[in-house]
mmCIF file of C-alpha atoms in Angstrom:
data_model
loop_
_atom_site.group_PDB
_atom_site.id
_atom_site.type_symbol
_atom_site.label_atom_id
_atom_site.label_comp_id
_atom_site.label_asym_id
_atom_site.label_seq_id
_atom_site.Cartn_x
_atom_site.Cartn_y
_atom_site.Cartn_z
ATOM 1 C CA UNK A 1 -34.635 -33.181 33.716
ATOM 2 C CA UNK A 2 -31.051 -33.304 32.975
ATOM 3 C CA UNK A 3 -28.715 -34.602 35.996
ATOM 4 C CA UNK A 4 -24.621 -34.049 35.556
ATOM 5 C CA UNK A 5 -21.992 -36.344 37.643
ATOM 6 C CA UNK A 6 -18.982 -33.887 37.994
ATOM 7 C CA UNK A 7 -15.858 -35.507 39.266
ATOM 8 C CA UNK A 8 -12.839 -34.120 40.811
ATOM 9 C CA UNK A 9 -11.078 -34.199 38.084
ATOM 10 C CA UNK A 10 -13.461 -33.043 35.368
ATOM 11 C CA UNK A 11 -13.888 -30.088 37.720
ATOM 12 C CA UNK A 12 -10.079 -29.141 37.925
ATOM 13 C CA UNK A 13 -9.860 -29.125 33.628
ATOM 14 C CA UNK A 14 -13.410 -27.404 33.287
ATOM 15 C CA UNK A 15 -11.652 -24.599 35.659
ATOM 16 C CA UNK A 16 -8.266 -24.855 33.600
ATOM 17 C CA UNK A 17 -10.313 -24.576 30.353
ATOM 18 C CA UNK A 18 -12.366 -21.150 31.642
ATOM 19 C CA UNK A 19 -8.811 -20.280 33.309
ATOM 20 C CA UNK A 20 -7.462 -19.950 29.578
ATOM 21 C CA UNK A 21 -10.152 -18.717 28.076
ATOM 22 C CA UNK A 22 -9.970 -15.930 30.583
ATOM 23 C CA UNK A 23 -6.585 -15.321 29.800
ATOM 24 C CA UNK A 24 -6.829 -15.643 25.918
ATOM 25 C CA UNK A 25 -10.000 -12.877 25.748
ATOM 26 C CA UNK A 26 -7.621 -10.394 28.369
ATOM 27 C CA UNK A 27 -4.310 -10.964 25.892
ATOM 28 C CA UNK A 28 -6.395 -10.433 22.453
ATOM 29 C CA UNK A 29 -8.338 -7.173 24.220
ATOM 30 C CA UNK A 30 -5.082 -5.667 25.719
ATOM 31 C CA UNK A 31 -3.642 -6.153 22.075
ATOM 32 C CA UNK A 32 -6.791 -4.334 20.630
ATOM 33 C CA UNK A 33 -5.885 -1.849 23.177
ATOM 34 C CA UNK A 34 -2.347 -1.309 22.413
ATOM 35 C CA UNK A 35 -2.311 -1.292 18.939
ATOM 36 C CA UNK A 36 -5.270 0.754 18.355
ATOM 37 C CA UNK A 37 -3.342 3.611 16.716
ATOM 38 C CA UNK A 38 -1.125 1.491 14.577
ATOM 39 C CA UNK A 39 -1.975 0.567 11.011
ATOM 40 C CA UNK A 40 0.079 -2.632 9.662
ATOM 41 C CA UNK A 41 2.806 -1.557 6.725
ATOM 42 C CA UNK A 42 1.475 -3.870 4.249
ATOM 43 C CA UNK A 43 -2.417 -2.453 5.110
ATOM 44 C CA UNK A 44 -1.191 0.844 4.053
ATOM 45 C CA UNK A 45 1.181 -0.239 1.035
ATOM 46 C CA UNK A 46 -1.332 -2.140 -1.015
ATOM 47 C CA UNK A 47 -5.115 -0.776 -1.346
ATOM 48 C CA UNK A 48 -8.058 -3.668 -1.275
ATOM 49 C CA UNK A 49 -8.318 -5.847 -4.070
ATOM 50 C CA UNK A 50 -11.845 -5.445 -3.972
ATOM 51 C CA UNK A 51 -11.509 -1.049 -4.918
ATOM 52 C CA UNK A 52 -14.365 -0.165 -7.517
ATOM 53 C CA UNK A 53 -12.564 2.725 -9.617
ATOM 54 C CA UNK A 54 -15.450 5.194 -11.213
ATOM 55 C CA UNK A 55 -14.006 8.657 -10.606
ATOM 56 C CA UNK A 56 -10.742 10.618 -10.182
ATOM 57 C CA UNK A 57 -11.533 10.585 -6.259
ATOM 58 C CA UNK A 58 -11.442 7.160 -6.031
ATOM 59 C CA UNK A 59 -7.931 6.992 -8.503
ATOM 60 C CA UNK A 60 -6.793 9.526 -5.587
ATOM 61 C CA UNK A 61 -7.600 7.204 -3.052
ATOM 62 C CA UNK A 62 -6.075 4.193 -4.262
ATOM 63 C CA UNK A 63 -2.750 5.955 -4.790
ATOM 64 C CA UNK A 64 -3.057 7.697 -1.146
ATOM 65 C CA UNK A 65 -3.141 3.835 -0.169
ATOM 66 C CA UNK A 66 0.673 3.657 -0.978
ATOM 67 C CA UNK A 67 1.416 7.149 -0.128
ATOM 68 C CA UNK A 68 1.443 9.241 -3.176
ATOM 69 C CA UNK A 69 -0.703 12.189 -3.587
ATOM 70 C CA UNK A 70 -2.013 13.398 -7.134
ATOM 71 C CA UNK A 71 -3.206 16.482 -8.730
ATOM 72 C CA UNK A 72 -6.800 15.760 -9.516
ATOM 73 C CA UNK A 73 -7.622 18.401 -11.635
ATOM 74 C CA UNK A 74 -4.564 16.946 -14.395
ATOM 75 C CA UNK A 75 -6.454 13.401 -14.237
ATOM 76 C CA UNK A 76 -6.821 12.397 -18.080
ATOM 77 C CA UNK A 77 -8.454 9.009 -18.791
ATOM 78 C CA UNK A 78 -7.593 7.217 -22.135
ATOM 79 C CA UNK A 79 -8.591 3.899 -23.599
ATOM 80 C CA UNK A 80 -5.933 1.418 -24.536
ATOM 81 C CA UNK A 81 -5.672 -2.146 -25.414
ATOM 82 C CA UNK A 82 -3.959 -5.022 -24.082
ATOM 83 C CA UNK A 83 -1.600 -6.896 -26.758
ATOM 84 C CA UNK A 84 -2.368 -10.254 -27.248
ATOM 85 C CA UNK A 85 0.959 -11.013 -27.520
ATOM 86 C CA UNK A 86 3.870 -10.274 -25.350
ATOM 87 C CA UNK A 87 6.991 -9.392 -26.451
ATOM 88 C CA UNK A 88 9.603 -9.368 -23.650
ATOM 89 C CA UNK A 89 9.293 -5.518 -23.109
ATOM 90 C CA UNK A 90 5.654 -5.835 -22.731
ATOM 91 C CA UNK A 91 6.109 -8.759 -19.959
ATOM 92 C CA UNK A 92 8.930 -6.554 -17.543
ATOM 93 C CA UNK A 93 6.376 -4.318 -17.878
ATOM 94 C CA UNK A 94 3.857 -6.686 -16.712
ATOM 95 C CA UNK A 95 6.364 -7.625 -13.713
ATOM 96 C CA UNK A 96 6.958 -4.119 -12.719
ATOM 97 C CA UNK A 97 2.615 -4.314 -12.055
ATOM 98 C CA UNK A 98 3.042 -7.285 -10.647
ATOM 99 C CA UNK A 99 4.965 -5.233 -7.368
ATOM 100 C CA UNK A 100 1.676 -3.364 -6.788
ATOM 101 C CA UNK A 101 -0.589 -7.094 -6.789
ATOM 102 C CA UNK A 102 -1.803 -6.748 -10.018
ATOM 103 C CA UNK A 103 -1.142 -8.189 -13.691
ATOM 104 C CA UNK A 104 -2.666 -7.986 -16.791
ATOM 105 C CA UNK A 105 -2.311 -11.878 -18.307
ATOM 106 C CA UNK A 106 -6.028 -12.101 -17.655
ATOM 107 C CA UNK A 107 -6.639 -9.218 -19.511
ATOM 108 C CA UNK A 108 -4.829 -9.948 -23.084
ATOM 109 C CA UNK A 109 -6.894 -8.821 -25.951
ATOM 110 C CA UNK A 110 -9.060 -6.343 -24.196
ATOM 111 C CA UNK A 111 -9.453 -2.712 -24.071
ATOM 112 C CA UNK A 112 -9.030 -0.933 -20.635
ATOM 113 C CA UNK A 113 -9.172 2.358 -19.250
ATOM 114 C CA UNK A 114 -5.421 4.114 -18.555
ATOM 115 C CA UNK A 115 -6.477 6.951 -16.019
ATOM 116 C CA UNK A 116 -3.374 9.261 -15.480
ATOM 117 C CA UNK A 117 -2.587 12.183 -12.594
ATOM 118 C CA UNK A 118 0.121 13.998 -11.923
ATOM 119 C CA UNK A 119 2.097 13.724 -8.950
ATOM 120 C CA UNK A 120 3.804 16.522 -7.606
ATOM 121 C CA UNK A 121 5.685 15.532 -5.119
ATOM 122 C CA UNK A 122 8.120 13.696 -7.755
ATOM 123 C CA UNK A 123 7.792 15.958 -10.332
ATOM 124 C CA UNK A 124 10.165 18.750 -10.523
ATOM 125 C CA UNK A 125 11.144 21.335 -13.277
ATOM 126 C CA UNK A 126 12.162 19.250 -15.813
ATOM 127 C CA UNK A 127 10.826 15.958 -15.265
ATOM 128 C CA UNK A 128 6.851 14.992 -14.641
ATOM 129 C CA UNK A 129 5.460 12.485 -12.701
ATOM 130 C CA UNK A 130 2.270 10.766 -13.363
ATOM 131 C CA UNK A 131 0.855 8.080 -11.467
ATOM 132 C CA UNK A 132 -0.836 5.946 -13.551
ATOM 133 C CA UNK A 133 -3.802 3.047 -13.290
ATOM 134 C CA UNK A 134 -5.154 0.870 -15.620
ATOM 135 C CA UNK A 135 -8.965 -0.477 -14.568
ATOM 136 C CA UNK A 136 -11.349 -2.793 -16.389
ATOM 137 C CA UNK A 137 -14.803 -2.236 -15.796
ATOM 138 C CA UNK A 138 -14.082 -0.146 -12.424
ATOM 139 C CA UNK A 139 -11.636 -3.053 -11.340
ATOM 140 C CA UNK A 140 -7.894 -2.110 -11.251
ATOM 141 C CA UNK A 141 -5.994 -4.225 -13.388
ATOM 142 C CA UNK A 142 -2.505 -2.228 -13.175
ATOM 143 C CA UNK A 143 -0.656 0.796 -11.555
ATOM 144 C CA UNK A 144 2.468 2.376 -12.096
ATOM 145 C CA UNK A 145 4.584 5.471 -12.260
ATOM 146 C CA UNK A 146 4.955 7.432 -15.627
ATOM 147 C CA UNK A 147 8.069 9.922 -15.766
ATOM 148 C CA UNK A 148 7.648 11.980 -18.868
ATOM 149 C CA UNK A 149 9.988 12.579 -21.016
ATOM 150 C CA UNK A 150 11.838 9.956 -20.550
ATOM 151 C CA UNK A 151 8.921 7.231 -20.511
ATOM 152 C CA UNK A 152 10.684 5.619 -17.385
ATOM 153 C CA UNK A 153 8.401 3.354 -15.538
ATOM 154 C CA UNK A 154 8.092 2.085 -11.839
ATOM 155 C CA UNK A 155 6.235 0.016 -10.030
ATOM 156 C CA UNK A 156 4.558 1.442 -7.185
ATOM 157 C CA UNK A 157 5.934 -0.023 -4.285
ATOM 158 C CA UNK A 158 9.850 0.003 -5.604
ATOM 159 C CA UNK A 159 9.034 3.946 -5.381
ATOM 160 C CA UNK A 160 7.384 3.829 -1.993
ATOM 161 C CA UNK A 161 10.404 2.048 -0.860
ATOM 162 C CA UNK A 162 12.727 4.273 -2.156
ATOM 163 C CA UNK A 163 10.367 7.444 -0.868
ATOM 164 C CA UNK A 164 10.580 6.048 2.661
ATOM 165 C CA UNK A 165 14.712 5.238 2.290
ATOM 166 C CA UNK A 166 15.374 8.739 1.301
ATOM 167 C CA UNK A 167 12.762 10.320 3.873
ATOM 168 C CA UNK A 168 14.916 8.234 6.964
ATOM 169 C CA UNK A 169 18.208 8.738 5.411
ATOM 170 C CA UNK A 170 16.982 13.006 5.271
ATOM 171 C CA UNK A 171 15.834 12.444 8.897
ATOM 172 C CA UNK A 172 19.094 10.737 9.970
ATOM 173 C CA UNK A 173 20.836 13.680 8.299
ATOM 174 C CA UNK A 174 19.099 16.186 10.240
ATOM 175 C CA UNK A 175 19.460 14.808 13.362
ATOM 176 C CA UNK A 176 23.529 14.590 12.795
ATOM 177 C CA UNK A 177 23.406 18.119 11.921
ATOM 178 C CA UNK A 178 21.931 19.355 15.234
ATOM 179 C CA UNK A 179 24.611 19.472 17.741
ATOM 180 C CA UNK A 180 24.181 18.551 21.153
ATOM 181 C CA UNK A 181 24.549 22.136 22.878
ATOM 182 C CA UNK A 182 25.702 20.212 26.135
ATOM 183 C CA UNK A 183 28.954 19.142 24.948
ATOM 184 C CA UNK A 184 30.345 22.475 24.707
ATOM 185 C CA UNK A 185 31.355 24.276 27.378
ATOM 186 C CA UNK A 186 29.883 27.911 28.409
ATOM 187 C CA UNK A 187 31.624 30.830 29.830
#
């Protein structure tokens, strides 16, 4: 048999002490409450690290994960290798992977997959283009944007960026152009 001697003032901080904890579950389950229909920005700008790659689906996925949406049935998988050398052209290229997370210095010497899809909503007429992953053994290693002819390159979230810049600033416009009716007086 166990006996307890509770003073006065071990009483008062035991009550403080289930006082807080009290408070801290109602603040973190009023939070869970508030925000449960918000996603944070990086969540949806960068895909898990962990993403297993074994099918065009799954390429669609990962680029849906920082908002652009390919044309499955253009996907085209090639296999390329990995200088094991870097001139300085090879490592800006490296950087502009580097915006999406990934890099391919632990890859140097190897031969990785290159799957390709277009991406129509930055394609036009005269330009294509294709969003691009590289993956080693179902692991992404790299991702980028691919604008034939030209053979520009961009990393994935400099594009997302500039996607969501021109998507306010075309919101913004709109909302300038609609005049406010209640300015102008009626007869």
């Amino acid at each position: 048999m166990f006996l307890f001697t509770v003073s006065k003032p071990r009483l008062r901080q035991a009550g403080a002490l289930a006082l807080c904890a009290v408070c801290l579950a109602g603040s973190v389950s009023a939070a869970v409450h508030f925000a449960a229909g918000s996603v944070p920005a990086q969540a949806t700008a960068t895909p898990a690290a962990g993403t297993a790659i074994a099918t065009t689906q799954d390429i669609a996925t990962y680029f849906a994960g920082f908002g652009f949406e390919v044309d499955l049935s253009s996907a085209a998988v090639d296999e390329v290798k990995v200088p094991r050398q870097w001139d300085d052209s090879f490592a800006a290229f490296n950087q502009v992977l580097g915006e999406s997370g990934l890099s391919l210095a632990d890859y140097k010497g190897k031969t990785v997959e290159k799957w390709t899809a277009l991406c129509p909503a930055l394609s036009d007429g005269e330009t294509d283009t294709y969003c691009v992953l590289l993956v080693f053994k179902t692991r992404p290693v790299g991702a980028y944007l691919l604008e034939k002819p030209s053979g520009a390159v961009t990393g994935l979230v400099s594009a997302a960026e500039a996607r969501a810049t021109a998507a306010e600033a075309e919101a913004a416009a709109e909302t300038a152009a609609t005049l406010d009716e209640s300015v102008f007086p009626t007869e």
